[in-house]
Short mmCIF file of C-alpha atoms in Angstrom, two decimals:
data_model
loop_
_atom_site.label_atom_id
_atom_site.label_comp_id
_atom_site.label_asym_id
_atom_site.label_seq_id
_atom_site.Cartn_x
_atom_site.Cartn_y
_atom_site.Cartn_z
CA MET A 1 0.00 0.00 0.00
CA ASN A 2 1.45 3.41 -0.93
CA THR A 3 1.91 6.24 1.57
CA LYS A 4 -1.10 8.21 0.38
CA GLY A 5 -3.35 5.15 0.66
CA ALA A 6 -2.08 4.41 4.13
CA MET A 7 -2.73 8.00 5.15
CA ARG A 8 -6.30 7.80 3.87
CA ASN A 9 -6.94 4.62 5.87
CA LEU A 10 -5.50 6.19 9.00
CA LEU A 11 -7.49 9.39 8.73
CA PRO A 12 -10.84 7.94 9.96
CA LEU A 13 -9.04 6.53 13.00
CA LEU A 14 -7.30 9.82 13.69
CA GLN A 15 -10.56 11.66 13.27
CA LYS A 16 -12.42 9.39 15.69
CA ARG A 17 -9.67 9.86 18.24
CA PHE A 18 -9.72 13.64 17.75
CA LEU A 19 -13.48 13.78 18.16
CA SER A 20 -13.54 11.55 21.22
CA THR A 21 -10.80 13.50 23.02
CA SER A 22 -12.44 16.83 22.26
CA SER A 23 -15.98 15.75 23.18
CA SER A 24 -15.54 16.91 26.76
CA CYS A 25 -14.81 20.43 25.50
CA THR A 26 -17.48 20.42 22.81
CA PRO A 27 -20.71 18.85 24.11
CA THR A 28 -22.51 18.97 20.77
CA LEU A 29 -20.61 18.05 17.63
CA SER A 30 -21.60 19.29 14.23
CA PRO A 31 -23.35 16.67 12.10
CA LEU A 32 -20.76 17.46 9.45
CA SER A 33 -18.05 15.86 11.60
CA THR A 34 -19.39 12.40 10.88
CA ALA A 35 -20.24 12.95 7.21
CA PRO A 36 -18.84 10.38 4.76
CA SER A 37 -16.83 13.06 2.98
CA SER A 38 -15.06 14.08 6.17
CA SER A 39 -12.16 11.70 5.58
CA PHE A 40 -11.69 13.02 2.06
CA THR A 41 -11.81 16.62 3.32
CA VAL A 42 -9.09 15.99 5.89
CA ASP A 43 -7.02 14.16 3.29
CA PHE A 44 -7.31 17.09 0.88
CA LEU A 45 -6.49 19.66 3.55
CA ILE A 46 -3.35 17.76 4.54
CA ASN A 47 -2.04 16.61 1.17
CA SER A 48 -3.14 19.44 -1.12
CA CYS A 49 -3.30 22.45 1.19
CA GLY A 50 -0.46 21.62 3.56
CA LEU A 51 -2.39 21.81 6.84
CA PRO A 52 -1.07 19.86 9.84
CA SER A 53 -3.24 16.86 10.81
CA LYS A 54 -4.70 18.47 13.92
CA SER A 55 -5.51 21.67 12.08
CA ALA A 56 -7.04 19.75 9.17
CA LEU A 57 -9.30 17.82 11.54
CA SER A 58 -10.41 21.07 13.15
CA VAL A 59 -11.10 22.78 9.82
CA SER A 60 -13.06 19.75 8.61
CA GLN A 61 -15.64 20.49 11.32
CA LYS A 62 -16.44 23.74 9.52
CA LEU A 63 -15.97 22.69 5.91
CA GLN A 64 -16.86 19.58 3.94
CA LEU A 65 -15.55 18.96 0.44
CA ASP A 66 -17.10 16.61 -2.10
CA GLU A 67 -14.69 14.40 -3.98
CA LYS A 68 -16.87 14.73 -7.08
CA SER A 69 -16.57 18.53 -7.14
CA ILE A 70 -13.00 19.01 -6.05
CA GLN A 71 -12.17 21.18 -9.04
CA LYS A 72 -13.29 24.40 -7.30
CA PRO A 73 -11.01 24.12 -4.23
CA GLN A 74 -8.15 23.02 -6.46
CA SER A 75 -8.64 26.06 -8.68
CA VAL A 76 -8.66 28.28 -5.58
CA LEU A 77 -5.31 26.85 -4.46
CA GLU A 78 -3.83 27.36 -7.91
CA PHE A 79 -5.17 30.92 -7.99
CA LEU A 80 -3.66 31.77 -4.60
CA LYS A 81 -0.27 30.34 -5.52
CA ALA A 82 -0.33 32.21 -8.83
CA HIS A 83 -0.70 35.42 -6.81
CA GLY A 84 2.34 34.81 -4.66
CA PHE A 85 0.83 33.05 -1.64
CA LYS A 86 3.39 30.91 0.14
CA GLU A 87 2.26 27.54 1.50
CA SER A 88 2.36 28.91 5.06
CA GLN A 89 0.08 31.76 4.00
CA VAL A 90 -2.32 29.38 2.27
CA VAL A 91 -2.46 27.30 5.46
CA LYS A 92 -3.06 30.36 7.62
CA LEU A 93 -5.78 31.64 5.29
CA ILE A 94 -7.65 28.32 5.22
CA GLU A 95 -7.39 27.97 9.00
CA LYS A 96 -8.88 31.43 9.43
CA ARG A 97 -11.42 31.26 6.61
CA PRO A 98 -12.04 27.67 5.40
CA VAL A 99 -14.88 28.82 3.15
CA ILE A 100 -12.28 30.39 0.85
CA LEU A 101 -11.98 26.96 -0.79
CA ARG A 102 -15.59 27.21 -1.95
CA ARG A 103 -15.28 30.64 -3.53
CA GLY A 104 -15.53 30.92 -7.27
CA VAL A 105 -12.29 32.11 -8.79
CA ASP A 106 -13.69 33.94 -11.81
CA THR A 107 -16.87 35.24 -10.20
CA ASN A 108 -15.57 36.14 -6.74
CA LEU A 109 -11.84 36.08 -6.08
CA LYS A 110 -10.43 37.31 -9.37
CA PRO A 111 -12.36 40.64 -9.52
CA LYS A 112 -11.44 41.45 -5.91
CA PHE A 113 -7.79 40.53 -6.37
CA GLU A 114 -7.61 42.66 -9.52
CA PHE A 115 -9.16 45.60 -7.67
CA LEU A 116 -6.74 45.33 -4.75
CA ILE A 117 -3.76 45.04 -7.09
CA ALA A 118 -4.91 48.06 -9.09
CA ASN A 119 -5.10 50.02 -5.84
CA GLY A 120 -1.59 49.39 -4.60
CA PHE A 121 -1.54 45.92 -3.05
CA VAL A 122 1.08 44.49 -5.36
CA GLY A 123 3.65 41.75 -4.89
CA LYS A 124 3.86 40.38 -1.36
CA LEU A 125 1.50 43.08 -0.04
CA LEU A 126 -1.54 41.26 -1.44
CA PRO A 127 -1.06 37.89 0.31
CA GLU A 128 0.03 39.71 3.49
CA LEU A 129 -3.18 41.75 3.54
CA ILE A 130 -5.50 38.83 2.83
CA THR A 131 -3.74 36.45 5.20
CA SER A 132 -3.83 38.92 8.07
CA ASN A 133 -7.44 39.91 7.40
CA PRO A 134 -9.39 37.38 5.27
CA ASN A 135 -12.55 39.40 5.90
CA VAL A 136 -11.47 41.74 3.14
CA LEU A 137 -12.56 39.05 0.66
CA GLU A 138 -15.97 38.79 2.32
CA ARG A 139 -16.79 42.38 1.40
CA ALA A 140 -18.89 42.97 -1.71
CA LEU A 141 -16.78 44.59 -4.40
CA GLU A 142 -19.27 47.13 -5.75
CA SER A 143 -21.21 48.04 -2.62
CA ASN A 144 -18.39 47.97 -0.08
CA MET A 145 -14.80 47.69 -1.30
CA LYS A 146 -14.97 50.34 -3.99
CA PRO A 147 -16.82 52.97 -1.89
CA CYS A 148 -14.43 52.26 1.00
CA PHE A 149 -11.36 52.90 -1.16
CA GLU A 150 -12.92 55.98 -2.70
CA TYR A 151 -13.56 57.46 0.74
CA PHE A 152 -10.09 56.73 2.10
CA LYS A 153 -8.46 58.05 -1.04
CA SER A 154 -10.44 61.29 -0.68
CA ILE A 155 -9.09 61.67 2.87
CA LEU A 156 -5.60 60.18 2.67
CA GLY A 157 -4.86 61.32 -0.86
CA SER A 158 -3.30 58.22 -2.40
CA ASN A 159 -3.27 54.44 -2.59
CA ASP A 160 0.16 54.42 -0.96
CA MET A 161 -1.29 55.98 2.18
CA ILE A 162 -4.13 53.43 2.24
CA VAL A 163 -1.59 50.62 1.95
CA ALA A 164 0.52 52.14 4.73
CA ALA A 165 -2.46 52.34 7.09
CA SER A 166 -3.49 48.78 6.23
CA LYS A 167 -0.02 47.48 7.03
CA ARG A 168 -0.26 49.00 10.50
CA CYS A 169 -3.78 47.75 11.14
CA ALA A 170 -5.08 44.66 9.34
CA VAL A 171 -8.77 45.51 9.84
CA PHE A 172 -8.40 49.00 8.38
CA LEU A 173 -10.26 48.14 5.17
CA THR A 174 -13.03 46.14 6.81
CA TYR A 175 -14.02 48.45 9.64
CA ASP A 176 -17.31 50.33 9.41
CA TRP A 177 -15.96 53.43 7.73
CA LYS A 178 -19.36 54.95 6.97
CA SER A 179 -20.86 54.95 10.48
CA ILE A 180 -17.70 55.25 12.60
CA ILE A 181 -14.60 56.44 10.76
CA GLN A 182 -16.18 59.11 8.58
CA PRO A 183 -18.08 60.79 11.48
CA ASN A 184 -14.92 60.82 13.61
CA VAL A 185 -12.86 62.38 10.83
CA GLU A 186 -15.55 65.02 10.28
CA LEU A 187 -15.65 65.74 14.02
CA LEU A 188 -11.90 66.36 14.24
CA ILE A 189 -11.85 68.62 11.20
CA LYS A 190 -14.91 70.52 12.44
CA GLU A 191 -13.19 71.05 15.80
CA GLY A 192 -10.29 72.68 13.99
CA VAL A 193 -7.70 69.91 13.74
CA PRO A 194 -5.75 70.53 10.50
CA GLU A 195 -6.63 67.91 7.91
CA GLU A 196 -3.00 66.98 7.30
CA ARG A 197 -2.63 66.04 10.98
CA VAL A 198 -5.76 63.92 10.84
CA VAL A 199 -4.25 62.11 7.85
CA LYS A 200 -0.97 61.51 9.70
CA MET A 201 -2.86 60.15 12.68
CA ILE A 202 -4.90 57.74 10.55
CA VAL A 203 -1.81 56.41 8.79
CA ALA A 204 0.34 56.18 11.93
CA GLN A 205 -2.32 54.88 14.33
CA PRO A 206 -5.41 53.72 12.38
CA ARG A 207 -7.07 52.22 15.45
CA ILE A 208 -7.42 55.66 17.02
CA ILE A 209 -10.03 56.66 14.45
CA TYR A 210 -12.13 53.52 15.13
CA GLN A 211 -13.44 54.86 18.43
CA ARG A 212 -17.13 55.03 19.23
CA ARG A 213 -18.55 58.46 18.54
CA ASP A 214 -19.29 59.24 22.19
CA ARG A 215 -15.78 58.21 23.24
CA MET A 216 -14.18 60.37 20.56
CA VAL A 217 -16.31 63.36 21.58
CA TYR A 218 -15.35 62.82 25.23
CA ALA A 219 -11.63 62.61 24.42
CA VAL A 220 -11.70 65.72 22.23
CA ASN A 221 -13.44 67.73 24.95
CA ALA A 222 -11.14 66.35 27.66
CA VAL A 223 -8.02 67.41 25.77
CA LYS A 224 -9.50 70.85 25.08
CA ASN A 225 -10.32 71.22 28.77
CA LEU A 226 -6.66 70.58 29.58
CA GLY A 227 -5.82 73.71 27.64
CA LEU A 228 -4.75 72.28 24.29
CA GLU A 229 -6.42 73.78 21.25
CA PRO A 230 -7.24 71.50 18.29
CA LYS A 231 -4.94 73.53 16.04
CA ALA A 232 -1.98 72.98 18.37
CA PRO A 233 0.62 70.48 17.08
CA MET A 234 0.39 68.44 20.30
CA PHE A 235 -3.41 68.11 20.22
CA ILE A 236 -3.43 64.95 18.09
CA TYR A 237 -0.78 63.31 20.27
CA ALA A 238 -2.68 64.22 23.42
CA LEU A 239 -5.85 62.82 21.85
CA ARG A 240 -4.09 59.56 21.01
CA SER A 241 -2.81 59.30 24.57
CA MET A 242 -6.23 60.08 26.03
CA LEU A 243 -7.94 57.48 23.84
CA SER A 244 -5.45 54.82 24.92
CA MET A 245 -6.96 54.74 28.42
CA ASN A 246 -10.28 55.15 30.18
CA GLU A 247 -11.08 57.78 32.80
CA PHE A 248 -10.34 55.40 35.68
CA THR A 249 -6.87 54.60 34.30
CA TRP A 250 -6.19 58.29 33.70
CA LYS A 251 -6.95 59.09 37.34
CA LYS A 252 -4.75 56.24 38.60
CA LYS A 253 -1.81 57.51 36.56
CA ILE A 254 -2.33 61.02 37.89
CA GLU A 255 -2.19 59.55 41.40
CA VAL A 256 1.10 57.82 40.58
CA MET A 257 2.61 61.17 39.57
CA LYS A 258 1.24 62.84 42.69
CA SER A 259 2.82 60.16 44.87
CA PHE A 260 6.21 61.48 43.74
CA GLY A 261 5.33 65.02 44.73
CA TRP A 262 3.97 66.33 41.45
CA THR A 263 1.14 68.84 41.54
CA GLU A 264 -1.76 68.60 39.10
CA GLU A 265 -0.52 71.75 37.42
CA GLU A 266 2.92 70.20 36.88
CA ILE A 267 1.40 66.96 35.58
CA LEU A 268 -0.74 68.80 33.05
CA GLN A 269 2.17 71.01 32.04
CA ALA A 270 4.28 67.93 31.30
CA PHE A 271 1.38 66.19 29.55
CA LYS A 272 0.87 69.12 27.20
CA GLN A 273 4.56 69.06 26.30
CA TYR A 274 4.82 65.30 25.83
CA PRO A 275 1.43 63.53 26.02
CA PHE A 276 2.83 60.02 25.65
CA GLN A 277 4.30 60.11 29.15
CA LEU A 278 0.91 59.03 30.52
CA SER A 279 0.60 56.25 27.95
CA SER A 280 3.10 54.15 29.89
CA SER A 281 1.92 51.59 32.40
CA GLU A 282 1.70 52.60 36.05
CA GLU A 283 4.52 50.18 36.87
CA LYS A 284 6.81 51.71 34.24
CA MET A 285 5.96 55.22 35.43
CA ARG A 286 6.84 54.32 39.03
CA LYS A 287 10.05 52.59 38.02
CA SER A 288 11.23 55.45 35.81
CA MET A 289 10.29 58.12 38.32
CA ASP A 290 11.97 56.30 41.18
CA PHE A 291 15.20 55.86 39.22
CA LEU A 292 15.30 59.43 37.95
CA LEU A 293 14.54 61.06 41.30
CA ASN A 294 16.20 58.72 43.77
CA THR A 295 19.14 57.20 41.88
CA ILE A 296 20.16 59.85 39.37
CA LYS A 297 18.93 62.59 41.73
CA MET A 298 17.33 64.48 38.86
CA GLU A 299 15.33 67.55 39.81
CA ARG A 300 11.60 67.24 39.30
CA GLN A 301 11.62 70.45 37.28
CA ALA A 302 14.07 68.85 34.85
CA ILE A 303 11.59 66.02 34.24
CA ILE A 304 8.74 68.49 33.83
CA ALA A 305 10.84 70.37 31.27
CA CYS A 306 11.63 67.12 29.41
CA PRO A 307 8.84 64.59 30.13
CA LYS A 308 10.18 62.08 27.61
CA PHE A 309 12.61 60.98 30.34
CA LEU A 310 9.65 58.99 31.66
CA MET A 311 9.33 57.13 28.37
CA TYR A 312 12.85 55.73 28.46
CA SER A 313 13.30 52.15 29.61
CA THR A 314 15.02 52.03 32.98
CA GLU A 315 16.80 48.74 32.27
CA LYS A 316 17.61 49.29 28.60
CA ARG A 317 18.57 52.96 28.58
CA LEU A 318 18.62 54.89 31.85
CA ARG A 319 20.51 52.46 34.08
CA PRO A 320 23.15 51.35 31.51
CA ARG A 321 24.02 54.95 30.65
CA TYR A 322 24.05 56.04 34.26
CA ASP A 323 26.33 53.14 35.22
CA VAL A 324 28.77 53.92 32.40
CA LEU A 325 28.90 57.62 33.27
CA LYS A 326 29.39 56.83 36.95
CA ILE A 327 32.36 54.56 36.17
CA LEU A 328 33.97 57.09 33.82
CA LYS A 329 33.53 59.85 36.36
CA SER A 330 34.99 57.73 39.19
CA LYS A 331 38.09 57.13 37.08
CA LYS A 332 38.30 60.85 36.32
CA LEU A 333 38.02 60.19 32.60
CA ILE A 334 35.17 62.66 32.15
CA GLU A 335 33.68 65.67 33.89
CA ILE A 336 29.95 65.61 33.29
CA GLY A 337 28.58 67.99 35.90
CA LYS A 338 25.01 68.78 34.95
CA LYS A 339 25.37 67.09 31.56
CA THR A 340 23.97 63.78 32.87
CA ASN A 341 20.42 64.72 31.92
CA HIS A 342 21.45 65.61 28.39
CA LEU A 343 23.49 62.44 27.95
CA LEU A 344 20.42 60.36 28.71
CA THR A 345 18.71 61.85 25.65
CA VAL A 346 21.46 61.62 23.00
CA SER A 347 21.18 58.97 20.31
CA GLU A 348 22.33 55.41 20.87
CA LYS A 349 25.07 55.80 18.27
CA ASN A 350 26.32 59.04 19.83
CA PHE A 351 26.47 57.65 23.35
CA LEU A 352 28.08 54.37 22.30
CA GLU A 353 30.82 56.08 20.28
CA ASN A 354 31.64 58.88 22.72
CA TYR A 355 31.23 57.22 26.11
CA VAL A 356 31.60 53.47 25.63
CA THR A 357 33.76 52.57 22.62
CA LYS A 358 36.02 55.57 23.18
CA TYR A 359 36.99 54.39 26.68
CA ALA A 360 36.70 50.62 26.22
CA ASP A 361 40.49 50.14 26.21
CA LYS A 362 40.97 52.19 29.36
CA VAL A 363 38.10 50.57 31.25
CA PRO A 364 37.95 46.79 30.72
CA GLY A 365 34.39 45.49 30.86
CA LEU A 366 32.80 48.87 30.11
CA LEU A 367 30.93 47.52 27.11
CA GLU A 368 29.61 44.63 29.21
CA VAL A 369 28.37 47.12 31.82
CA TYR A 370 26.60 49.06 29.10
CA ARG A 371 25.00 45.94 27.71
CA GLY A 372 23.88 44.94 31.17
CA THR A 373 25.83 41.68 31.23
CA THR A 374 28.00 42.95 34.10
CA LYS A 375 26.42 44.73 37.04
CA THR A 376 28.03 47.59 38.90
CA GLU A 377 27.73 48.24 42.61
CA ARG A 378 24.60 50.20 43.36
#
């Protein structure tokens, strides 16, 4: 008996075992799971589509293929491969959306693929989009996909911008643009946010524009009440930060800042300068604040003047740089005085060249200290 025949004989046994072991988790099995064509379906999914056995058995609960009409799924596979889908992408797509194997190539898939390609999803971008969000193929071409692209092109200006936003957020093209995205965009522009900043926000952080209308209105008003006008460059960033948390979380983060002696006025002053400082977790905020104030002995006013200090990782940036500077100072190789604060903000390349590599020969192990593989006395 050849390998393929042996596999086909084993499949019913594997399937029975799979169903019996999963019965405790799934009280009621689909009638399809015991259909005569189930064995053929699993066989096809494994041998033709490349699915692992367990995955094929799972997919077969949602999809049954008829051996007499196998031409359609075969043509779908050929179509996908002709458009650059790797086997791993085909597997992922079928696992997410098994019904893809029943779609007509000429009547369904081909027109949608051609439309997406014509609008910028060329080369590997097409399989990446569809694999990450198969729902895009469930949208009707004339009544949904085309109007959606037309709207986004009118706002973003080009297909390239639509592609960029889609790469950052897979569901970008399948979200309800008409009832959620469009009203939110209109709200921001009506409030006075420059259109070019709205565009940048959509491309950089598409999920921000997916907010419920009432939540968007609340966030806009909250940021305005903090003293930031919609036309101000920082308004969009403050809005993004505000939308990343609910009111309860906002209040908890304010309390964290207050626990280190900050006044509400100082907190809001820092927030308006660098809104992302409050996007960090409470734990990260505490850790950064503790290190800056109690280890480095940085003045609170210095942090208020440069709130991005709070965004730096304590373990990956602040502590390694502080340890290196402390060693160099102890060996009288540098005089940093009040420059410590500035040296925490310089680029990685700048710091590495001027304060690590430059003194590596004079201070054995300095690079290891900087990388965190050797700890200094604290």
